[in-house]
CSV table of C-alpha atoms in Angstrom, one decimal:
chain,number,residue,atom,x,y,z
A,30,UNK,CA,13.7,31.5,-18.4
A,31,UNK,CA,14.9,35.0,-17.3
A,32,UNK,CA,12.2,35.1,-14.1
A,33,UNK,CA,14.2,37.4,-11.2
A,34,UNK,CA,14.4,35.8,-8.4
A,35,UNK,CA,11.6,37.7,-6.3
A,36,UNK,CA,9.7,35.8,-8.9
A,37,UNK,CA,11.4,32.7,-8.3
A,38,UNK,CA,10.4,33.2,-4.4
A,39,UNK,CA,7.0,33.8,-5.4
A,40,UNK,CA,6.1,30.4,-6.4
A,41,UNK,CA,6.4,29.8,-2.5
A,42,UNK,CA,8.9,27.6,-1.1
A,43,UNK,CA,10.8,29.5,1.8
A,44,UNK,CA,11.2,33.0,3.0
A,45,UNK,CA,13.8,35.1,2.7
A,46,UNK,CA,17.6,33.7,4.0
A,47,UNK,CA,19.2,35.5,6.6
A,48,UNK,CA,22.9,35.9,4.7
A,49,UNK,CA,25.8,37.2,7.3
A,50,UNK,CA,29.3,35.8,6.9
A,51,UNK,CA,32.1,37.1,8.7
A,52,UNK,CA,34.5,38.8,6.7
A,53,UNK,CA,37.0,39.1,9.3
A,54,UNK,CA,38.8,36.2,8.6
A,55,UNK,CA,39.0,36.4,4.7
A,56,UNK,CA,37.7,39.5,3.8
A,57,UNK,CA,38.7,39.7,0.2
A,58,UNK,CA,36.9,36.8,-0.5
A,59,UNK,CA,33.7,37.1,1.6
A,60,UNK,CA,33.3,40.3,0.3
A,61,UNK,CA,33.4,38.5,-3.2
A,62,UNK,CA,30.3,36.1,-1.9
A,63,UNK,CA,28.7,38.7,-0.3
A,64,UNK,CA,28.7,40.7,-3.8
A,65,UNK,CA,27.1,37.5,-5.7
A,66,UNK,CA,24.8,37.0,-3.0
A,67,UNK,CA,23.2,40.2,-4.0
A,68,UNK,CA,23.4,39.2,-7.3
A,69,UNK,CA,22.1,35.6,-6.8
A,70,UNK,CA,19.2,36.2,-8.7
A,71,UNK,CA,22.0,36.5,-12.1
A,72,UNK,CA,23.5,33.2,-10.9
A,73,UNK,CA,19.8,31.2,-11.2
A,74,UNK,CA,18.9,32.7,-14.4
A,75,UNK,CA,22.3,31.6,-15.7
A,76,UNK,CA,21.2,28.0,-14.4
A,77,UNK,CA,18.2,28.5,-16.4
A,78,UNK,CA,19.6,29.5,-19.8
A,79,UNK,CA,21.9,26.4,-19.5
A,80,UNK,CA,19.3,24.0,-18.5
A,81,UNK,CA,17.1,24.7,-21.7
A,82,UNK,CA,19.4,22.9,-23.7
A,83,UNK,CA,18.8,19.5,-21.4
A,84,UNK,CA,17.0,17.0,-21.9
A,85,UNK,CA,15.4,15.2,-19.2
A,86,UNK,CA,14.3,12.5,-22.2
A,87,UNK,CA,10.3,13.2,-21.5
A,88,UNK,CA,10.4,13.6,-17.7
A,89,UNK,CA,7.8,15.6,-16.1
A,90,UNK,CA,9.6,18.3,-14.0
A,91,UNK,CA,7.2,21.4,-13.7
A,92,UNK,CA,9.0,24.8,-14.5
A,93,UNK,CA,8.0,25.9,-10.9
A,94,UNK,CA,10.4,23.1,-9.3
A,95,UNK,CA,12.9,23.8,-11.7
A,96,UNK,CA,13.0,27.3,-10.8
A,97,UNK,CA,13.0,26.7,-6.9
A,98,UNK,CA,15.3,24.3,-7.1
A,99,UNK,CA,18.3,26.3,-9.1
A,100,UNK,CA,17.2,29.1,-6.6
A,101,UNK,CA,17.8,27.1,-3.4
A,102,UNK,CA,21.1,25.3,-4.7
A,103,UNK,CA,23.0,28.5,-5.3
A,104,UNK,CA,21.7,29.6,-2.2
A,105,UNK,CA,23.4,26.8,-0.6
A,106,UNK,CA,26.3,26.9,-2.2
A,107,UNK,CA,27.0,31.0,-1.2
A,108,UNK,CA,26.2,29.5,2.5
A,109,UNK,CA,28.6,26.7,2.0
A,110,UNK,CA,31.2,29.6,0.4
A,111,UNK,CA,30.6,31.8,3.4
A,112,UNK,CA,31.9,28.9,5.7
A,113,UNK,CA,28.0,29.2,7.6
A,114,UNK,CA,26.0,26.5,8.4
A,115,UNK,CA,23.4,25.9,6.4
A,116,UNK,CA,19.8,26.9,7.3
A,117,UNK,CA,17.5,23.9,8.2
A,118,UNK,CA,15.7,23.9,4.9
A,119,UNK,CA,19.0,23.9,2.9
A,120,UNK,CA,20.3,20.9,4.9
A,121,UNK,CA,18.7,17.9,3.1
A,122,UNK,CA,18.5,19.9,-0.1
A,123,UNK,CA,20.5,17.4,-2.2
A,124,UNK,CA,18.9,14.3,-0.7
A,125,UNK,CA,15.2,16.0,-1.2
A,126,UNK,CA,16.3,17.0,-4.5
A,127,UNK,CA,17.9,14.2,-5.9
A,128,UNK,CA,14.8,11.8,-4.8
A,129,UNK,CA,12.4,14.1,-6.3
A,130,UNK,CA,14.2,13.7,-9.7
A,131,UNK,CA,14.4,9.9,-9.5
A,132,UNK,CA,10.7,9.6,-8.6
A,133,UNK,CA,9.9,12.2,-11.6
A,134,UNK,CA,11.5,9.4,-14.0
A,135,UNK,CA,14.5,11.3,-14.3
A,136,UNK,CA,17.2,9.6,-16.3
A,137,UNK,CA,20.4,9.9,-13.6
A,138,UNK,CA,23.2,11.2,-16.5
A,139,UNK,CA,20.9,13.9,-17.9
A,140,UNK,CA,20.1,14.9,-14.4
A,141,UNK,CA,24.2,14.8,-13.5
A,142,UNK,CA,24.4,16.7,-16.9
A,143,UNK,CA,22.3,19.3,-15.2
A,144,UNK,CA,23.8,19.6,-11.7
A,145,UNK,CA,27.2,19.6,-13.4
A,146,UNK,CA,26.4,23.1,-14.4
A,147,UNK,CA,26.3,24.4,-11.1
A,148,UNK,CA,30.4,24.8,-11.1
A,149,UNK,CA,29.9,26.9,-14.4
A,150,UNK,CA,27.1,29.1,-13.1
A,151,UNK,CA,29.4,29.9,-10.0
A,152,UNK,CA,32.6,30.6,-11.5
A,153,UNK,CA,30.9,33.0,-14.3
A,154,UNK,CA,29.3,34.6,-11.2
A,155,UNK,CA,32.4,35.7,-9.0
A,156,UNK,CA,34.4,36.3,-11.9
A,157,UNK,CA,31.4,38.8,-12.8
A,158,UNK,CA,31.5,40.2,-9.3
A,159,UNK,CA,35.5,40.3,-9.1
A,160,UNK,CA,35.5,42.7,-11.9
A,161,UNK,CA,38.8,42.4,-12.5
A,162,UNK,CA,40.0,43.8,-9.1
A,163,UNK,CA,39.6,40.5,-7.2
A,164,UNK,CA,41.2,38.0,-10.0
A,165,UNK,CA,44.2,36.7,-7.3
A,166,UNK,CA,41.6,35.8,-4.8
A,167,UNK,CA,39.3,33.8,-7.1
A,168,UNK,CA,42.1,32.1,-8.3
A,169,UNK,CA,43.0,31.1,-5.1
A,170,UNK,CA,40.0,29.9,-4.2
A,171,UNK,CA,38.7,27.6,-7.2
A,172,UNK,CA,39.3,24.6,-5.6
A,173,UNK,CA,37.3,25.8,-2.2
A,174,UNK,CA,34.5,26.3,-5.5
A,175,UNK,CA,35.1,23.1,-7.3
A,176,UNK,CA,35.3,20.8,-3.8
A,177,UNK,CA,31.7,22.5,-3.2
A,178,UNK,CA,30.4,21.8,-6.4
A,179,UNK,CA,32.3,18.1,-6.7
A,180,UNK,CA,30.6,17.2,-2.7
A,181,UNK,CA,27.0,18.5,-3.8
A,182,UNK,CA,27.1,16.2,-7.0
A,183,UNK,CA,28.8,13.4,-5.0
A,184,UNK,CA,25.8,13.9,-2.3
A,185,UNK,CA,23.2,14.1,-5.4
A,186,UNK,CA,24.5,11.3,-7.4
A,187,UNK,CA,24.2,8.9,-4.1
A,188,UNK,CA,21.2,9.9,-3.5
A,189,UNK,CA,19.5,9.6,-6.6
A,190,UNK,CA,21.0,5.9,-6.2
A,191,UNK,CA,19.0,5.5,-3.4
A,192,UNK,CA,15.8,6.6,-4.2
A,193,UNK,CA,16.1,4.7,-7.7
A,194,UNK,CA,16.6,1.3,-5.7
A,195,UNK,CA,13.7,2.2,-3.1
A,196,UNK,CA,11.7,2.8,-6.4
A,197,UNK,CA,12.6,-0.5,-8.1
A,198,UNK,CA,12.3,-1.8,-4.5
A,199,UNK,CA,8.8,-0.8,-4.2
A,200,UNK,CA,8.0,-1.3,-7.7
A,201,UNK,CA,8.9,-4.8,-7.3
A,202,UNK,CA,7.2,-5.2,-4.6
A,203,UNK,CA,3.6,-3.5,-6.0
A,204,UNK,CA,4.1,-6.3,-8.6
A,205,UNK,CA,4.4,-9.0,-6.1
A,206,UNK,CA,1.5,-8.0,-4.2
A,207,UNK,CA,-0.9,-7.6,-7.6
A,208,UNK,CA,0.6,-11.3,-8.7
A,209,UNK,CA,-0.3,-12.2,-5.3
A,210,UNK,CA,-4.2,-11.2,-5.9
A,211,UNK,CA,-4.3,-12.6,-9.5
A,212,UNK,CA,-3.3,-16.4,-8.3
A,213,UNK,CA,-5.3,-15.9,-5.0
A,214,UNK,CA,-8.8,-14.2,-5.4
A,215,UNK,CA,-11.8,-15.3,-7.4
A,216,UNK,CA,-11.0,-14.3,-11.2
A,217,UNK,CA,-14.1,-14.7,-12.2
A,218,UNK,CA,-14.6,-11.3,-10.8
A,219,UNK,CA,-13.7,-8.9,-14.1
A,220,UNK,CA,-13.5,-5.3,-12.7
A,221,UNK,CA,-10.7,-7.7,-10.1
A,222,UNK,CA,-9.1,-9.1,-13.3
A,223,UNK,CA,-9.4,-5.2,-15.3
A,224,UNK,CA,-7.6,-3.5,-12.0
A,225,UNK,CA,-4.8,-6.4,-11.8
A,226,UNK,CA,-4.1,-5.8,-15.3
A,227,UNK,CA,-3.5,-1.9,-15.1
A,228,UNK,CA,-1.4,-2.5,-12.6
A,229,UNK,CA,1.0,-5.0,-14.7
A,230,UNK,CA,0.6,-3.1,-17.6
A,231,UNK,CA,-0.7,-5.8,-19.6
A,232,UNK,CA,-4.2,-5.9,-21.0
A,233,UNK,CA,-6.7,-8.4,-19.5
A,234,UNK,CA,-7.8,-9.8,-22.2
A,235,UNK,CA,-4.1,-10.6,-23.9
A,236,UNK,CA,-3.0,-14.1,-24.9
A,237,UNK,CA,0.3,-15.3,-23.0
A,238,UNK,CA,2.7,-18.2,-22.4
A,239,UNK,CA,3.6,-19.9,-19.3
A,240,UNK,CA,6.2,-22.1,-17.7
A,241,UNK,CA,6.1,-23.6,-14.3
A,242,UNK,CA,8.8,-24.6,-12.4
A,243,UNK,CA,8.8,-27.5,-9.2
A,244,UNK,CA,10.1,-26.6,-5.9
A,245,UNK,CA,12.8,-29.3,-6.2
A,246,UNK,CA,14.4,-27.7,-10.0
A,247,UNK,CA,14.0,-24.0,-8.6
A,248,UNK,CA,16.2,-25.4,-5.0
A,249,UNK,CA,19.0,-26.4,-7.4
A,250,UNK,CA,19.4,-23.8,-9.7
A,251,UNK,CA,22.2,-21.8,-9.3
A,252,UNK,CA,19.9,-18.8,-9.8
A,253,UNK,CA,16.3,-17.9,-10.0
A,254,UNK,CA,15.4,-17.6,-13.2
A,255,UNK,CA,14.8,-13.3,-13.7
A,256,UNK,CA,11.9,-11.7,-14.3
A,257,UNK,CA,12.3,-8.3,-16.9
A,258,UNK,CA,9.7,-6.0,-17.3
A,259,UNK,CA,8.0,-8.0,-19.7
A,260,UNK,CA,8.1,-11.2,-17.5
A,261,UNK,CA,6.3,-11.7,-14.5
A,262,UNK,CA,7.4,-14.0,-11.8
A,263,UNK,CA,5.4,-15.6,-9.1
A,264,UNK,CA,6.9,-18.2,-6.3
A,265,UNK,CA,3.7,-20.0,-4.8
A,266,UNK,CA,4.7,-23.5,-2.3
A,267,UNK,CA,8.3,-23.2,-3.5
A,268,UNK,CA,7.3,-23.8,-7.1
A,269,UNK,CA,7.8,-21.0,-9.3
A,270,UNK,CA,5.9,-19.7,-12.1
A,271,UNK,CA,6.8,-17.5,-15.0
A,272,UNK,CA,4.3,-16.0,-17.7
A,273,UNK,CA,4.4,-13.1,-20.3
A,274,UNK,CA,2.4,-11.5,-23.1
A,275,UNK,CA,2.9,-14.0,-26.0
A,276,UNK,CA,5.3,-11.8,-28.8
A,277,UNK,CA,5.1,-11.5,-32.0
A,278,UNK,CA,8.8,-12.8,-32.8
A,279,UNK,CA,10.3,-16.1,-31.0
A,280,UNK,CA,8.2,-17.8,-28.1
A,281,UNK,CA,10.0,-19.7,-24.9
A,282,UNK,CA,9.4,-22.8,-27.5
A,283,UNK,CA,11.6,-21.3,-29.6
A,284,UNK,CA,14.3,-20.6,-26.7
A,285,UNK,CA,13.5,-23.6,-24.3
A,286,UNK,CA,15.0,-22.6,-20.8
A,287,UNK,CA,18.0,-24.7,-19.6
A,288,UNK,CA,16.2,-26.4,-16.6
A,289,UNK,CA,12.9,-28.6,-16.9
A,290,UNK,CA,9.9,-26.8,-16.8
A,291,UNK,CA,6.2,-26.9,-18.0
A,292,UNK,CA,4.5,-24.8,-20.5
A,293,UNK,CA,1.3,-24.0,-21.7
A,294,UNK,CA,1.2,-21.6,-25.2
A,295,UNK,CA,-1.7,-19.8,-25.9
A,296,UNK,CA,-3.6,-18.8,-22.1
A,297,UNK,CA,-6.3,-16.3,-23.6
A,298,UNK,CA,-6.3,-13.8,-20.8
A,299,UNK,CA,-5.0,-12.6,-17.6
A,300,UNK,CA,-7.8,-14.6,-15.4
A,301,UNK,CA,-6.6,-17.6,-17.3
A,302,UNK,CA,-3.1,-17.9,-15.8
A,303,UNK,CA,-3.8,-19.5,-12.5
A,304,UNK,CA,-5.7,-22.3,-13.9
A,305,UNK,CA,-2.7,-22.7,-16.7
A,306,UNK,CA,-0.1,-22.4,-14.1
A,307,UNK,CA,-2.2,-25.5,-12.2
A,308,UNK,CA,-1.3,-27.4,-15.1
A,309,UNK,CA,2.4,-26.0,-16.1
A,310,UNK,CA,3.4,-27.9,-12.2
A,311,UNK,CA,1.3,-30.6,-13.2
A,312,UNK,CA,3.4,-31.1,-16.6
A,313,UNK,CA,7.0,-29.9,-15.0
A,314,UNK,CA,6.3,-32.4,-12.3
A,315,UNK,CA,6.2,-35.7,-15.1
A,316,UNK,CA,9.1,-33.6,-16.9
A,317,UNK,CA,11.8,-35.2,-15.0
A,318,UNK,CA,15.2,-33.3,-14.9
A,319,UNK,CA,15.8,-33.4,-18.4
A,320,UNK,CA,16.2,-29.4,-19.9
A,321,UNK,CA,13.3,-28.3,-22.1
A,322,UNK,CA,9.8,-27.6,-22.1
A,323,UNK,CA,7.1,-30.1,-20.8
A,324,UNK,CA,4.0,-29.5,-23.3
A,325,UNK,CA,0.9,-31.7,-23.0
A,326,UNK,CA,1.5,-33.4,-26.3
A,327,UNK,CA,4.6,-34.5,-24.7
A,328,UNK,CA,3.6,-35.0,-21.3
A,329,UNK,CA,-0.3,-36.1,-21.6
A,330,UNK,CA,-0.1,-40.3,-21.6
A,331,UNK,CA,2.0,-40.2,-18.4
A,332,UNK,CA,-0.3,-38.2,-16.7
A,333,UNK,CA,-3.2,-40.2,-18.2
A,334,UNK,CA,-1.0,-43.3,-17.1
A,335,UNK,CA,-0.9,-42.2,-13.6
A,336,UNK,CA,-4.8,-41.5,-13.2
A,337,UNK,CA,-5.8,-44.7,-14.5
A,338,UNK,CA,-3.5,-46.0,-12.4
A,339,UNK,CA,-5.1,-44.4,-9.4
A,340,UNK,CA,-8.8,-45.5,-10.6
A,341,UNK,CA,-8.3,-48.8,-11.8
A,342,UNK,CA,-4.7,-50.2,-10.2
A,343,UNK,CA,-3.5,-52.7,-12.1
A,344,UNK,CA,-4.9,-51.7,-15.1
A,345,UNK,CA,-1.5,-51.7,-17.5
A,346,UNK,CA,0.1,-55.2,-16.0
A,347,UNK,CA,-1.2,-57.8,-18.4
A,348,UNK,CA,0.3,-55.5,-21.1
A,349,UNK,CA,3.7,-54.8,-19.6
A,350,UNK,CA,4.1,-58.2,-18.2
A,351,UNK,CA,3.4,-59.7,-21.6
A,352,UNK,CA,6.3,-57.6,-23.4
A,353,UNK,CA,8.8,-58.1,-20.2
A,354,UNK,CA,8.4,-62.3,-21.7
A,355,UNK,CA,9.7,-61.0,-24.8
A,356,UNK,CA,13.7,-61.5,-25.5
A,357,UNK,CA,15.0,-57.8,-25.1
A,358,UNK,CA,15.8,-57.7,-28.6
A,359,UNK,CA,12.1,-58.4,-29.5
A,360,UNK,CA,10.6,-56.2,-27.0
A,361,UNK,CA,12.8,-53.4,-27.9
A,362,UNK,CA,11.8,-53.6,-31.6
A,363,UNK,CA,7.9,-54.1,-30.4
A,364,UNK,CA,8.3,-50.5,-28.5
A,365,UNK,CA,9.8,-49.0,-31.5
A,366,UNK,CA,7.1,-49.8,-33.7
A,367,UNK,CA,4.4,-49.0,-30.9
A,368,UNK,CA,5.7,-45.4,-30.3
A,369,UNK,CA,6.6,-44.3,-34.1
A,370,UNK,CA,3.3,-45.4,-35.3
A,371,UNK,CA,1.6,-44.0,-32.5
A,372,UNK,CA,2.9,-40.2,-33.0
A,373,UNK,CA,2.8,-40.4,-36.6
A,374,UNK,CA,-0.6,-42.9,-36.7
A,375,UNK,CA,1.5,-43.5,-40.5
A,376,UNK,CA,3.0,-47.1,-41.7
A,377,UNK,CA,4.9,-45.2,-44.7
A,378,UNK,CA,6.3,-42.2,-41.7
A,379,UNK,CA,6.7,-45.3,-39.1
A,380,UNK,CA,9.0,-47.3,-41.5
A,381,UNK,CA,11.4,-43.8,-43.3
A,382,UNK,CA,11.6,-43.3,-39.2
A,383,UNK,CA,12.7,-46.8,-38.4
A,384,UNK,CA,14.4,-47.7,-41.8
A,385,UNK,CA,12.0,-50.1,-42.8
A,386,UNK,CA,9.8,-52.2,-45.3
A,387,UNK,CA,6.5,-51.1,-44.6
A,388,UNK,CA,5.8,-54.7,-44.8
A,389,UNK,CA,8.4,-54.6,-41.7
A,390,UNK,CA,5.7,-52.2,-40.1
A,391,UNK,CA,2.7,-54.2,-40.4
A,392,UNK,CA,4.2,-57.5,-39.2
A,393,UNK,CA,5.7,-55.9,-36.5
A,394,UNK,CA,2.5,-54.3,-35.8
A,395,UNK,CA,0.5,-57.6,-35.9
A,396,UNK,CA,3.3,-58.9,-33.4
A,397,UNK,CA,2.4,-56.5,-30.9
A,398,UNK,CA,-1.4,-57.3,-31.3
A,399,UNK,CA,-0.4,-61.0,-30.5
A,400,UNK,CA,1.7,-60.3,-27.6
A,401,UNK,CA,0.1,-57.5,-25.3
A,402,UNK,CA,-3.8,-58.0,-27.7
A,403,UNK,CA,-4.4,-54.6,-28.8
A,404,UNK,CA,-4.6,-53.4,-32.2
A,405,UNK,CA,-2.6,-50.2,-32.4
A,406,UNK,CA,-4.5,-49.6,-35.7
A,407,UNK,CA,-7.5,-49.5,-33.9
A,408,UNK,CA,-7.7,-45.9,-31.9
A,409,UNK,CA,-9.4,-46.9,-29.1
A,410,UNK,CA,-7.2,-50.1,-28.6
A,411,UNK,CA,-4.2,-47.8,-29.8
A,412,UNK,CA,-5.0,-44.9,-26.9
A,413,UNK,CA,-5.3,-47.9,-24.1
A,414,UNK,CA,-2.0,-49.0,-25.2
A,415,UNK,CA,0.3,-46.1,-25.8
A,416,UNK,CA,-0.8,-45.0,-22.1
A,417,UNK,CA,-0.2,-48.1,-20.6
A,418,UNK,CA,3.2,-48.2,-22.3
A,419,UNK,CA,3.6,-43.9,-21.5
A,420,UNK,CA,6.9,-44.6,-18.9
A,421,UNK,CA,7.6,-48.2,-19.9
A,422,UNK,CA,11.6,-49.0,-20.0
A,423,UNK,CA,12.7,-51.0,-22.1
């Protein structure tokens, strides 16, 4: 960490600054600059000796642009002293600087922590080259020092602002375009499938969950739902779709969203997501705008309801017009029965769920068979029933 600064220069970023203030004006204390200016090389292994005990938290930052860098800022700050402008390849140094930091992975306070030594370095420097004799000047001057200092960390802290949200920016914006090419190109094609999922960061053959979201629900809420680093987001048609890497602790079944959506657990690997998100709109669609997950155990007799429809039309009207004769009181208990025995395919579960006889049950099973004629005991009978019945109100 003690490298001169001839070796510095070596490892080849500039030649050589030209360094002639005019010490007619103040020459006290351009003498003083002029003295660390041929001592510069003191100031940047100072820098150094500091800097080891930083941590940049597993950032790459070669020793070579370490070195350059601490060179070329205390240049800049002895041209800056000196009251001369700065040579062209000094003029961008803390934009150049500060975005090469952020694009190394930088964390922004250890890299602060770092450029905050710069005001130390300096001050140890011309009180070094004072020697005593030039004390009254220095003093004088420390706030021409620590305005210097303060402006270069202002410029670098900016900056390094910058580049981080161009980085996020662009980041974002890579994942977008790799989303893009897994819901839009033919993933059947594996080494496709292997170079999507290097780019998300996922593996291709991991299991995830997915919700789904209609272009109506996404226009009203207040906010897009976010999309962390574990997340993934995709708007396709105004719809919106949201899948991640299934965890091993709580699942989105676990923490249902507060907006209708609809999910499909379990998709076994990245190629797999378009087809599930097909069906996640397809289930959020019949959801309705009630909060919550649509699943296809919940969801699957409407939909099955609707096709039927579509193939045979008029397929469920001898059955709803037979309960809509009923008194409501009678139809009401008829649709109780129907929909308890027909999730839990159990007279004992039907009647602790309706508070019941299980005589109650039957009977009020064999009443439904007399007034739509299907036998709810019977699965095929049961199946034609419950769909029919899927969005009946009572």
């Amino acid at each position: 960490m003690s490298e001169s600064l001839a070796e510095v220069l070596a490892h080849g970023a500039s030649l050589p600054r030209e360094f002639n203030p005019d010490t007619s004006a103040e020459p006290a204390w351009m003498e003083l600059i002029q003295r660390l200016w041929q001592e510069r090389d003191s100031l940047v292994s100072d820098f150094l000796e500091r800097f080891a005990t930083i941590s940049y938290e597993g950032a790459l930052v070669p020793d070579e642009d370490v070195h350059r860098t601490a060179a070329d800022t205390m240049e800049m700050f002895l041209f800056l002293l000196a009251g001369l402008d700065l040579p062209a390849d000094l003029q961008s140094l803390p934009r150049d600087v500060a975005a090469r930091r952020a694009r190394q992975g930088v964390p922004m306070e250890a890299f602060l922590s770092a450029v905050r030594n710069d005001f130390r370095v300096l001050w140890k420097g011309l009180e070094r080259v004072a020697r005593g004799h030039g004390t009254e000047i220095l003093v004088a001057n420390m706030d021409r020092v620590l305005d210097t200092v303060e402006n270069y960390v202002s410029s670098i802290q900016q900056a390094f602002s910058e580049e981080e949200a161009l980085l996020v920016r662009d980041k974002q914006l890579h994942r977008q375009r790799l989303l893009s090419r897994l819901f839009n190109t033919d993933t059947r094609n594996a080494g496709e499938m292997s170079d999507i999922a290097d780019g998300l960061e996922v593996q291709s053959s991991d299991v995830f969950e997915l919700m789904a979201v209609t272009r109506e629900t996404a226009a009203k809420l207040p906010r897009q739902p976010g999309a962390d680093r574990q997340t993934f987001s995709y708007e396709r048609a105004g719809a919106l779709y949201l899948f991640r890497v299934v965890r091993a602790g709580r699942t989105w079944q676990d923490d249902p969203p507060e907006f209708p959506a609809g999910y499909v657990p379990g998709v076994e690997g990245l190629a797999a997501i378009p087809q599930a998100a097909a069906s996640a709109l397809v289930l959020a669609t019949k959801h309705g705008e009630e909060a919550g997950l649509a699943t296809v155990p919940g969801t699957w007799m409407t939909i099955a309801r609707d096709l039927l429809e579509n193939a045979l039309p008029g397929y469920s009207h001898p059955i709803t017009t037979a309960l809509d004769h009923c008194t409501p009181h009678e139809r009401q208990r008829l649709l109780q029965v129907a929909r308890s025995y027909g999730r839990t395919g159990s007279i004992k579960e039907t009647a602790e769920e309706l508070y019941c006889h299980r005589n109650t049950v039957v009977n009020r099973l064999h009443s439904l068979e007399e007034v739509i004629g299907l036998d709810l005991t019977v699965p095929a009978q049961a199946a034609l029933a419950l769909v029919a019945l899927a969005d009946y109100k009572n």
